[in-house]
XYZ file of C-alpha atoms in Angstrom:
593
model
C 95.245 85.821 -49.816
C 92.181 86.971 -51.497
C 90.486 83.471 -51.209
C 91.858 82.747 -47.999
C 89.602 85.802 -46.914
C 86.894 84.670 -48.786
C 86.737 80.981 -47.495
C 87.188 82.604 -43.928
C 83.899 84.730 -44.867
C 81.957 82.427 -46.254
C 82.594 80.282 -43.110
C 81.781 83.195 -40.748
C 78.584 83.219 -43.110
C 77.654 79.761 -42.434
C 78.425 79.705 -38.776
C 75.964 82.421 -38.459
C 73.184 80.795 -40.240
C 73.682 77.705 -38.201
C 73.544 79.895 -35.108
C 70.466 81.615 -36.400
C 68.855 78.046 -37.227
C 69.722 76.355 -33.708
C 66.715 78.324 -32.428
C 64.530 76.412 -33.996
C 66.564 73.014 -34.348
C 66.377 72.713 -30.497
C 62.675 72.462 -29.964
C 62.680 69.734 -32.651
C 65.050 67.809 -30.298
C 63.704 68.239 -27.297
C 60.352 67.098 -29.117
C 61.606 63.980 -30.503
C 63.240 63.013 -27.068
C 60.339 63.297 -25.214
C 58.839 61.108 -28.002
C 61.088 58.621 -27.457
C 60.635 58.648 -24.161
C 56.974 58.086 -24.530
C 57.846 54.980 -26.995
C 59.724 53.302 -24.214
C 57.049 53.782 -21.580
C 54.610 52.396 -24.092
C 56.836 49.431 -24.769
C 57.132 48.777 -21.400
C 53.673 48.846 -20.976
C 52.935 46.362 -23.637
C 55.285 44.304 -22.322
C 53.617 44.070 -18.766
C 50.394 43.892 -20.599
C 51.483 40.530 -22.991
C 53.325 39.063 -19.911
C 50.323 39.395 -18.101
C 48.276 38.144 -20.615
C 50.389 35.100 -21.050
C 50.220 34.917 -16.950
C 46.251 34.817 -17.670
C 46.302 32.089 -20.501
C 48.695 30.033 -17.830
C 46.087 30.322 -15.429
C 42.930 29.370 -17.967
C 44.955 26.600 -19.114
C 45.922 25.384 -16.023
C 42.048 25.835 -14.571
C 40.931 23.944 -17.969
C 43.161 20.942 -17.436
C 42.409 20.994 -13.621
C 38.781 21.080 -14.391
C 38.776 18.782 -16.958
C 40.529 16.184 -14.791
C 38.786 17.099 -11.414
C 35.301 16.107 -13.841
C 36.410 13.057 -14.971
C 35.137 11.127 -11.795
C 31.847 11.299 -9.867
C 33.110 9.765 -7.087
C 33.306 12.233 -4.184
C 36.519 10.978 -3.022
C 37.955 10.569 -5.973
C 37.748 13.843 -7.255
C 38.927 15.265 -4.006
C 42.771 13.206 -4.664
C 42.476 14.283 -8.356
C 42.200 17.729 -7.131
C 44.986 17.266 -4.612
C 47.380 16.090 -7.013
C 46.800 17.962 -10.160
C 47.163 21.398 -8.153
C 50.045 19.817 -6.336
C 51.301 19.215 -9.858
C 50.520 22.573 -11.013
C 51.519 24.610 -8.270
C 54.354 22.919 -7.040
C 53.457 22.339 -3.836
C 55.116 21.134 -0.952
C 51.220 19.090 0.332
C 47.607 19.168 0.289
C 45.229 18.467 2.397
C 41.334 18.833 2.821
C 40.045 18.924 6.387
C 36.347 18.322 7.299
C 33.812 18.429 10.222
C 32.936 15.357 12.147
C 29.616 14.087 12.696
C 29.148 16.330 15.917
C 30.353 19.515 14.685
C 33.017 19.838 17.020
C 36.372 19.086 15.370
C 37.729 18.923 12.002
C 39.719 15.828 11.161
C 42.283 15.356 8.339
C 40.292 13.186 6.103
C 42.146 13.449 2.526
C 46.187 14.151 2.330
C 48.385 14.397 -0.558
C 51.491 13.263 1.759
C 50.593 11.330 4.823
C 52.501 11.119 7.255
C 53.564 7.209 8.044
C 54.413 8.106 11.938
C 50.791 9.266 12.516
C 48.646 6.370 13.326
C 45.295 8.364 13.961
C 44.447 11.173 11.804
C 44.722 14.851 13.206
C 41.933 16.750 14.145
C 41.802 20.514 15.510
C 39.278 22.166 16.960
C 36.214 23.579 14.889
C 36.604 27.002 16.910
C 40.584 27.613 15.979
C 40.763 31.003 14.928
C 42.147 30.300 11.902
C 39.257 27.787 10.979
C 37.010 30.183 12.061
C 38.476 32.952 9.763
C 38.917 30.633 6.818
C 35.224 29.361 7.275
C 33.286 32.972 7.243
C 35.363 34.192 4.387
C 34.886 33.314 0.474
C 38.704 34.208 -0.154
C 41.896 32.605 -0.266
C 43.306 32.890 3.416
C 47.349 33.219 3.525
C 47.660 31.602 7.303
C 50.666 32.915 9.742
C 53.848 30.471 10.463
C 52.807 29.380 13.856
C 49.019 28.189 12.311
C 47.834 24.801 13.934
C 45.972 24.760 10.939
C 48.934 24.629 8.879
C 51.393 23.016 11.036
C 49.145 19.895 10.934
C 48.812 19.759 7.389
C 52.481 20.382 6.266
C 52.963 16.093 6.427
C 56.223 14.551 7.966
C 58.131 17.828 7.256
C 59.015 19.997 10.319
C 59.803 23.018 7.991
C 57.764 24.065 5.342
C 56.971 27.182 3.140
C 53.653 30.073 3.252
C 50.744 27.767 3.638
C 47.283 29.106 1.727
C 43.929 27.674 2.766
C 40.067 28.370 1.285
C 36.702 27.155 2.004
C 34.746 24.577 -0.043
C 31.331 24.383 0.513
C 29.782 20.646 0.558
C 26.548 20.812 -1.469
C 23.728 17.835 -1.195
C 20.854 17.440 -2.580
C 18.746 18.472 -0.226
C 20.379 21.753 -0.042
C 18.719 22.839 -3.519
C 14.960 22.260 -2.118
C 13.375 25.015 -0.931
C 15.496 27.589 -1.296
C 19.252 28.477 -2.976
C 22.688 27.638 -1.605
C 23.502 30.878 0.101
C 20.365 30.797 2.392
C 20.586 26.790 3.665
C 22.651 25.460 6.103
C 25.623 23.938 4.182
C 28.350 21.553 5.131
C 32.025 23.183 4.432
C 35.176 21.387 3.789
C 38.828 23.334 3.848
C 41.719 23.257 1.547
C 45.116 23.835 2.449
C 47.649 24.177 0.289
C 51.598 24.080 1.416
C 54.864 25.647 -0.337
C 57.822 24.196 -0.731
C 60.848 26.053 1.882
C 62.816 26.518 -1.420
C 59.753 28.933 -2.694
C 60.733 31.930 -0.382
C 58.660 33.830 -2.498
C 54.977 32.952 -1.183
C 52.168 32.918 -2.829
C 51.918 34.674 -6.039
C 48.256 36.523 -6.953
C 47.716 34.400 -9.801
C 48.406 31.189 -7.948
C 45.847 32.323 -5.598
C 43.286 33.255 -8.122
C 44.070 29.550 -9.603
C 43.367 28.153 -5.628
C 39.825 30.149 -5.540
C 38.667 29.297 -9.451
C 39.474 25.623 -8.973
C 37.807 25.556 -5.453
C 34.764 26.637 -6.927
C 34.819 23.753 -9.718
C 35.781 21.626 -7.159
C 32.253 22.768 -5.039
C 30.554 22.432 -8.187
C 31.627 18.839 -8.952
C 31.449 17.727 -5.616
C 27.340 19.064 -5.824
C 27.200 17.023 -8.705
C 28.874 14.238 -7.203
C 26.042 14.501 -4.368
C 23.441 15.061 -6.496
C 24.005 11.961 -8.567
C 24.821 9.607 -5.655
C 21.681 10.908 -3.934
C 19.509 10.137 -7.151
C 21.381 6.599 -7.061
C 20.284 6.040 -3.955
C 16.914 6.832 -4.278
C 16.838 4.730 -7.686
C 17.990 1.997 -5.746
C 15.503 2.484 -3.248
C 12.382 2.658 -5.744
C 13.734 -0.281 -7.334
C 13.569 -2.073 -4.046
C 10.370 -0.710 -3.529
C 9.075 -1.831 -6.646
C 10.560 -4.846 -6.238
C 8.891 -5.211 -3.002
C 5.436 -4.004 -4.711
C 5.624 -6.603 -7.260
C 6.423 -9.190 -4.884
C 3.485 -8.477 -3.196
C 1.018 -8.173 -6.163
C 2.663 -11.570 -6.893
C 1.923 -13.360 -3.191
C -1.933 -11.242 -3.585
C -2.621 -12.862 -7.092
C -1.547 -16.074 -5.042
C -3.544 -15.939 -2.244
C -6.461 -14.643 -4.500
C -6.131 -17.830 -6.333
C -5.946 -20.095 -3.160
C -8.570 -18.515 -1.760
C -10.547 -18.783 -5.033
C -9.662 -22.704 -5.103
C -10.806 -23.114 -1.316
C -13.686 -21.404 -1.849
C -13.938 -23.708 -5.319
C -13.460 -26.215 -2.950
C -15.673 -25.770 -0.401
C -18.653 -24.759 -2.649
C -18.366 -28.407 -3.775
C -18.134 -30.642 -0.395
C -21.212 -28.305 0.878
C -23.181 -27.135 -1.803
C -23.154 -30.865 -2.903
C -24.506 -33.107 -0.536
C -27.164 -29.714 0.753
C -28.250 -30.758 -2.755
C -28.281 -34.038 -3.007
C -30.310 -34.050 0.545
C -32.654 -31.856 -1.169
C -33.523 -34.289 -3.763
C -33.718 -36.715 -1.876
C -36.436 -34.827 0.588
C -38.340 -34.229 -3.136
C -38.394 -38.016 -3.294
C -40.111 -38.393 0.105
C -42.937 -36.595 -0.764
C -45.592 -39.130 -1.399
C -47.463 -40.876 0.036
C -46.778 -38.997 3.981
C -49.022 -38.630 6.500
C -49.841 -35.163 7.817
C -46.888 -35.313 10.725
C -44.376 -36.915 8.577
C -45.251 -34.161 6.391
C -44.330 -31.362 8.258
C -41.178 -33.650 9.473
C -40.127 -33.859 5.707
C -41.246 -30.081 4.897
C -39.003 -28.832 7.833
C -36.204 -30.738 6.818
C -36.478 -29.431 3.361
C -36.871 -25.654 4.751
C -33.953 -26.636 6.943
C -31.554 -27.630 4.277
C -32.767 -24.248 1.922
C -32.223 -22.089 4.941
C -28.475 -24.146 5.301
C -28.080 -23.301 1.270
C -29.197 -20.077 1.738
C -26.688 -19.537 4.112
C -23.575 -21.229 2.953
C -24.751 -19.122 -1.124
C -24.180 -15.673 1.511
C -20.630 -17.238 3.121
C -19.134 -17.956 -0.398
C -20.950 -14.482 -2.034
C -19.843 -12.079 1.162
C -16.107 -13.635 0.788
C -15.829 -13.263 -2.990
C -16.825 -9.550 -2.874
C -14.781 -8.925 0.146
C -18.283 -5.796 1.229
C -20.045 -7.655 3.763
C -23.154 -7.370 1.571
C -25.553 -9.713 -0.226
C -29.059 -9.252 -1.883
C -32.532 -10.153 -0.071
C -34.634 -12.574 -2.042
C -37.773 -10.716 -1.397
C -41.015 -12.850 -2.571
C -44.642 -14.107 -1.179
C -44.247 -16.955 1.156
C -47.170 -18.384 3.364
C -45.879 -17.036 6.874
C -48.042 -19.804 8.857
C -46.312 -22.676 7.326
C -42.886 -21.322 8.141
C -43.911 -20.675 11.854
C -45.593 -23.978 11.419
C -41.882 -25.263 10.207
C -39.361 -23.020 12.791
C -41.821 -24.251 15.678
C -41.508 -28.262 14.756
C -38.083 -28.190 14.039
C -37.107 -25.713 17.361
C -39.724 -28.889 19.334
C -37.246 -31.101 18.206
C -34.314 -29.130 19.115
C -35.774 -28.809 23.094
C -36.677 -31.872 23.445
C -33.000 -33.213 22.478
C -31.510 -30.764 24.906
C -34.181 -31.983 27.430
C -36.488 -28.465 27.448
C -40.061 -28.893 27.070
C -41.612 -26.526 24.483
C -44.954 -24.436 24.368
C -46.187 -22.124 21.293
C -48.123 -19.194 21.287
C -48.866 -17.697 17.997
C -51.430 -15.183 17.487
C -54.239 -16.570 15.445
C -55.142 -13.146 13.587
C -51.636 -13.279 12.055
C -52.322 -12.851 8.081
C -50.629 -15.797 5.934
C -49.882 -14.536 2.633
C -46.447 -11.966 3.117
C -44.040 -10.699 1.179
C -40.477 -10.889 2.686
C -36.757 -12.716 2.943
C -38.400 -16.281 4.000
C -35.011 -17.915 4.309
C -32.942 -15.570 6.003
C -35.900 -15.186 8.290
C -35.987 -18.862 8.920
C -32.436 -18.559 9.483
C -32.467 -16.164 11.901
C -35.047 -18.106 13.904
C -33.285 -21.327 13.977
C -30.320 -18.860 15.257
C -32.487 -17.523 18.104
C -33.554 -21.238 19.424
C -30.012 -22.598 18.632
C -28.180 -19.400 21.318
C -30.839 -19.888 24.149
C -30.203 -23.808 24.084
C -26.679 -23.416 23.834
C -26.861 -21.394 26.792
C -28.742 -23.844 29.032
C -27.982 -27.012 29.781
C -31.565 -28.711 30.248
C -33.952 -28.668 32.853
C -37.153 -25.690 31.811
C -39.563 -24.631 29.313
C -38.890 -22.850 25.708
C -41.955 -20.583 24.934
C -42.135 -19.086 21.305
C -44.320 -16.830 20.384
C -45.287 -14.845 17.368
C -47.321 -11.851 17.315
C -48.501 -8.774 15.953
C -46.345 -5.862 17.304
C -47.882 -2.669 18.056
C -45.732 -1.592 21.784
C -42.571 -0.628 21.661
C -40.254 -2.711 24.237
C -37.068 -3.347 22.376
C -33.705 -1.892 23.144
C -33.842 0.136 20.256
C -37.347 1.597 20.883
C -36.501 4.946 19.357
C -35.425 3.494 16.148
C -38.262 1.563 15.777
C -40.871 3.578 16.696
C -39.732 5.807 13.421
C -40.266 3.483 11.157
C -43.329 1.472 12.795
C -45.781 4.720 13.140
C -45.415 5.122 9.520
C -46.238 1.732 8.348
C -49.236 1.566 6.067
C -52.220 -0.969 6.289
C -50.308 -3.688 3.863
C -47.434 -3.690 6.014
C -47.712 -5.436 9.174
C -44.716 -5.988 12.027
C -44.725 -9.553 13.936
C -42.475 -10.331 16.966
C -40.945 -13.514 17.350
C -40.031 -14.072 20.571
C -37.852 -17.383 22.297
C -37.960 -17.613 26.185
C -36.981 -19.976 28.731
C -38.313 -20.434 31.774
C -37.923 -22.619 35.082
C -41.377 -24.908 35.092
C -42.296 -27.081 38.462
C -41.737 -30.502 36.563
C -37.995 -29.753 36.475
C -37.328 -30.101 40.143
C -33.410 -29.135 39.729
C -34.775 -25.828 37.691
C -32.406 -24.247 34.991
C -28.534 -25.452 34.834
C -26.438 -23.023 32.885
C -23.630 -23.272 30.688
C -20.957 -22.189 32.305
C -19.138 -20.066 29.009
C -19.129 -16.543 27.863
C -22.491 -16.671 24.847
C -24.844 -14.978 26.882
C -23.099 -13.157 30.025
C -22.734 -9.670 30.552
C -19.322 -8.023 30.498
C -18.042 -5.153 33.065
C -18.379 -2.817 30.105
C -22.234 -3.546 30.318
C -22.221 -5.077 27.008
C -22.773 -8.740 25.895
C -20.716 -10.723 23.836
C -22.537 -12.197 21.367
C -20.322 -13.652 19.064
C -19.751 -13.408 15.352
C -22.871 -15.730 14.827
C -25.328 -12.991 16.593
C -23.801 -10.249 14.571
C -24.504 -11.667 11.295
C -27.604 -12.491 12.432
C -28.302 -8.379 13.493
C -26.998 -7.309 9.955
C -29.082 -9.766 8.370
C -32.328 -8.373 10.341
C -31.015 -4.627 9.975
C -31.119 -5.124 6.394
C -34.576 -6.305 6.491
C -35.633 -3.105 8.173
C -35.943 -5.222 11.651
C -34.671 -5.271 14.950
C -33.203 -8.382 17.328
C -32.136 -8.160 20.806
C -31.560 -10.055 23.897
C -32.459 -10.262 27.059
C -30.724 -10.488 30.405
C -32.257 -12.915 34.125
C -30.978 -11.475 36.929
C -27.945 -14.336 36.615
C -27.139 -12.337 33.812
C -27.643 -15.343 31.503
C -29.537 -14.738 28.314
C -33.355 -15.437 28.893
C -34.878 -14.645 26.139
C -34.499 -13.282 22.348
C -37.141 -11.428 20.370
C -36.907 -10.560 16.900
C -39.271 -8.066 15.127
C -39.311 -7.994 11.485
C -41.729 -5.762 9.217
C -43.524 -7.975 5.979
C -45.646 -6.764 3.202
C -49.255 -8.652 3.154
C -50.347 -9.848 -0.252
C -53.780 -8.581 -0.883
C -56.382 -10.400 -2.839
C -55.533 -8.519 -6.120
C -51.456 -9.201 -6.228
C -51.792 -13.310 -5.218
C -52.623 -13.500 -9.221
C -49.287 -11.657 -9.342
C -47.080 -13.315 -7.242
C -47.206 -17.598 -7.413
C -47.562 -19.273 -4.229
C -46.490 -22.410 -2.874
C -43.515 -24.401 -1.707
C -40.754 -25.602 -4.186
C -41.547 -28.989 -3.364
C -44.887 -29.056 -3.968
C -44.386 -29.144 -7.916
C -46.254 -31.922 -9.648
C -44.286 -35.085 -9.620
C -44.511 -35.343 -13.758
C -44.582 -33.511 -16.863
C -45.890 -34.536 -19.984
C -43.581 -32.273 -21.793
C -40.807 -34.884 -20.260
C -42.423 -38.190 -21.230
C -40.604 -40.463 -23.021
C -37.393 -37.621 -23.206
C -34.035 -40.141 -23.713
C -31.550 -38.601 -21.391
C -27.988 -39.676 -19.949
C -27.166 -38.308 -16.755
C -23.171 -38.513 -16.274
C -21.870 -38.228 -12.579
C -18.741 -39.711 -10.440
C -20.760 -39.218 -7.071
C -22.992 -42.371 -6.651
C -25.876 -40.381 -4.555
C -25.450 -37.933 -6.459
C -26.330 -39.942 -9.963
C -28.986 -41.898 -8.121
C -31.042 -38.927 -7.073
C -30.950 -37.300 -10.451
C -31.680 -40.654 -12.180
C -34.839 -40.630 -9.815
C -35.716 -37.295 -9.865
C -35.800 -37.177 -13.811
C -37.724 -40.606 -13.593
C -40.244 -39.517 -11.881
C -40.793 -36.890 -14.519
C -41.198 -39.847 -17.019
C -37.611 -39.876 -18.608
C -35.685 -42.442 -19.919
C -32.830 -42.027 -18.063
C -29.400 -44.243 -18.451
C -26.755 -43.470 -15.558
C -22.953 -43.781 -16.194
C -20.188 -42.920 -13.559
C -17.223 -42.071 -15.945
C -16.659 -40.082 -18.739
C -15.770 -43.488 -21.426
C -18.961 -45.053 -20.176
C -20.570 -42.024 -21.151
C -18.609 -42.101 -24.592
C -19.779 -45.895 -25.389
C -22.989 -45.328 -24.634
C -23.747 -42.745 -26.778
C -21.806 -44.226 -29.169
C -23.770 -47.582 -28.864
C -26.872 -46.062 -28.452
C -29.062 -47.414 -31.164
C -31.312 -44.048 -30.728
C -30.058 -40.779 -29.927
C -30.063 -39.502 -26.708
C -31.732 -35.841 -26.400
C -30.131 -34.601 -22.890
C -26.957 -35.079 -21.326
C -26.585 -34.277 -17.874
C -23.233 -33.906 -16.833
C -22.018 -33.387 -13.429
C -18.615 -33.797 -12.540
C -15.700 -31.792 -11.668
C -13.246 -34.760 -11.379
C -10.213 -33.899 -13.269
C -9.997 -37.142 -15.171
C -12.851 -35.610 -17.314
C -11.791 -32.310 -18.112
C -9.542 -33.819 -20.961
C -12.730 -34.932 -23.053
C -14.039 -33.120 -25.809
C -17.798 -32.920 -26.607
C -18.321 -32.861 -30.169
């Protein structure tokens, strides 16, 4: 009984100490509840955190392989199906479709389409001022469109009944849209996405499938820009090769026609230059034994011919440098022999064309000058040469050369600058041609009935491209030539004023004297000389064989290159000269040794 009272106690005992301790076991509870609590939430948390995470590494992944195969191609349309079907793929979508503006601006048309639909034979187009176009085009998002969108109705494919339709901008980037200034402040061309569910997918459009739409639009801009960028650069390769193509084509046919023109004038320096020199040695052969008029006959016709060299040396020099411009031979010359010369040889120019001729030169007119006395030889057979060509016959040609001190030109002004500063060893003479009517002509003047020396409505004359060689010619001598106008309007006369130089006593030691042809016929320094003069022109070899002749050489013609070759090989003594002068091509394949 005794330890049935004690166990009883003992237990009272120990159901009061628990009692006692419950006041502070109960707070320890409570404590590690609410910490269990906050271990779930946290759980949950991480949970939402590494299923979000994984959503995120979907999305990177599926951006990477979109990317990656939307940048395989630089093809603009290529890229644009690639991008179609890989989000098509990725997504799950019911159809894609990219719309763009037309040429005008005023409709978009259904240009690229995952699903087409076979019953449509055009392609769709809606307006370019829909609402929903105009939304979709002002805003940088991803644009869920409402069920009854034309937008989306037209790109849903054969289909009646489709699921939540998404659409986005693209922008269309060219070239020319990064000069000047970035993206965001030039007019750009735009393109539009849309993207179509499946019915089954009731649940719409998830965030992360739209933030996959908007990242791969943007690669999509970005390789499209590229796309542009590198066709555009094509292009204008292609062009600059065509261009340079072009370029070198035409260097080519320049070279070309530098070298034909070369060869013509190669060509044309040898059928005139040759017989002008051939003519002139035979007028050096003429030269004894000549009375006083056959003289001047054979002295006119040698100025003639220089004058004609003169002047075909300036064609051939003004053509190969392509300026217009040639040097004056400036030297003494005795200036009454060449009006001597330009009035016999303009005598017999009248009286062929049936004028009679008269001279008038002033006798105080010094002789010894310094000047151009070809080109002004030239210009004076010019002068006679337009008035006769103007006239048919029938009057009287006056020339006349004297010392000019008026001023009656057409170009008075000009002249008078430079003619009241002349010193004393300069001296200006006008040569002047006229025609006239005289009484023993009873039908008087006929004239030519052509344009050379009439007067235009413009109140100019046309000259030709003779008379304006002529006036650079003079112009460069520091002279003046004009013409002058009958009441006909026919050219009656043309007066030429040129400024020379007079040699004084102390400079004619200076400068030599004397006509070219006037050289001694011989040279001691020549006699006896053995020389072998080698031409295929028979006047040509004749003349020379003369010419050196009369300068006391031995002198053995041959016509071909192998005569030349056996007769210096059978030449029993040396020959000291060889002349050669040929430009036949049958020679150029021997080699002198």
């Amino acid at each position: 009984m005794m330890s049935l009272t004690i166990a009883k106690f003992l237990t009272a005992l120990v159901s009061c100490a628990t009692a006692i301790t419950l006041l502070t076991l109960f707070p320890m509870i409570l404590k590690v509840k609410v910490r269990e609590l906050f271990l779930r939430q946290n759980v949950m948390e991480l949970d939402q955190e590494v299923g979000m995470m994984k959503i995120k590494k979907e999305e990177s992944w599926h951006v990477r392989m979109l990317t990656q195969e939307i940048r395989k191609s630089l093809d603009k349309h290529t890229i644009l199906y690639t991008t179609l079907v890989e989000l098509s793929k990725t997504l799950d979508l019911h159809n894609c479709a990219v719309w763009m503006p037309n040429e005008k601006r005023g409709e978009m048309n259904l240009t690229h389409e995952l699903k087409a639909s076979s019953s449509q034979k055009y392609r769709p187009s809606i307006p370019i001022n829909d609402p929903d176009v105009l939304e979709i085009r002002v805003s940088e998002r991803v644009m869920v469109l409402r069920p009854d969108s034309a937008l989306g109705s037209a790109s849903s494919g054969e289909s009646a009944e489709s699921g939540a339709v998404a659409a986005i901008r693209m922008p269309m980037l060219q070239a020319s849209n990064f000069k000047g200034g970035t993206p965001q402040l030039v007019d750009t061309h735009y393109a539009i996405l849309v993207l179509v569910l499946p019915i089954a997918n009731s649940g719409g459009w998830s965030h992360h499938e739209l933030e996959i739409v908007e990242v791969v639009a943007d690669q999509v801009a970005v390789a499209l820009s590229h796309a542009a960028v590198l066709e555009e650069s094509q292009l204008m390769r292609e062009k600059l090769g065509e261009q340079n193509r072009a370029l070198q084509q035409a260097k080519k046919n320049a070279m070309m026609a530098s070298q034909a023109r070369h060869s013509v004038q190669k060509v044309m320096s040898h059928g005139m230059r040759g017989p002008m020199h051939t003519i002139l040695g035979l007028l050096s052969m003429f030269q004894e034994n000549l009375s006083f008029e056959q003289s001047i006959i054979v002295d006119t016709m040698a100025k003639t011919s220089y004058v004609l060299c003169t002047l075909i040396n300036d064609v051939m020099e003004m053509s190969a440098k392509d300026n217009g411009r040639f040097l004056l031979e400036m030297k003494p010359f005795e200036l009454h022999s060449m009006i001597k010369e330009a009035a016999c040889l303009a005598k017999c120019l009248c009286m062929y064309k049936g004028f009679s001729f008269e001279i008038d030169v002033q006798s105080s007119l010094p002789n010894q000058v310094i000047g151009d006395e070809k080109r002004t030889f030239q210009v004076l057979l010019h002068m006679i040469g337009y008035l006769l060509s103007t006239y048919n016959g029938g009057g009287t040609v006056i020339f006349r050369a004297i010392s000019e001190s008026g001023s009656d030109g057409p170009d008075d002004r000009l002249q008078g600058m430079w003619r009241t500063g002349i010193p004393d060893e300069y001296i200006c003479i006008k040569f002047e041609f006229e025609i006239s009517e005289a009484s023993s002509y009873p039908g008087g003047l006929v004239a030519l009935t052509h344009d050379d020396g009439r007067r235009h409505d413009n109140d100019e004359i046309k000259r030709g491209l003779s008379f304006s060689i002529c006036k650079k010619i003079v112009r460069m001598m520091q002279g003046n030539i004009w013409i002058s106008m009958n009441p006909v309007d026919f050219a009656e006369s043309m007066t030429l004023v040129l400024r020379f130089q007079i040699v004084s006593s102390t400079g004619r030691a200076i400068y030599p004297l004397g006509n070219t042809l006037e050289q001694p016929n011989s040279n001691s320094q020549f006699s006896g000389l053995r020389v072998i003069v080698a031409d295929d022109d028979n006047v040509n070899r004749t003349v020379t064989s003369k010419l050196l002749e009369k300068l006391g050489c031995q002198v053995t013609a041959v016509s071909s290159g192998f005569e030349c070759l056996s007769a210096l090989t059978a030449a029993e003594n040396s020959f000291q000269l060889l002349f050669w002068i040929s430009t036949c091509r049958k020679w150029m394949g021997l080699k002198w040794q």
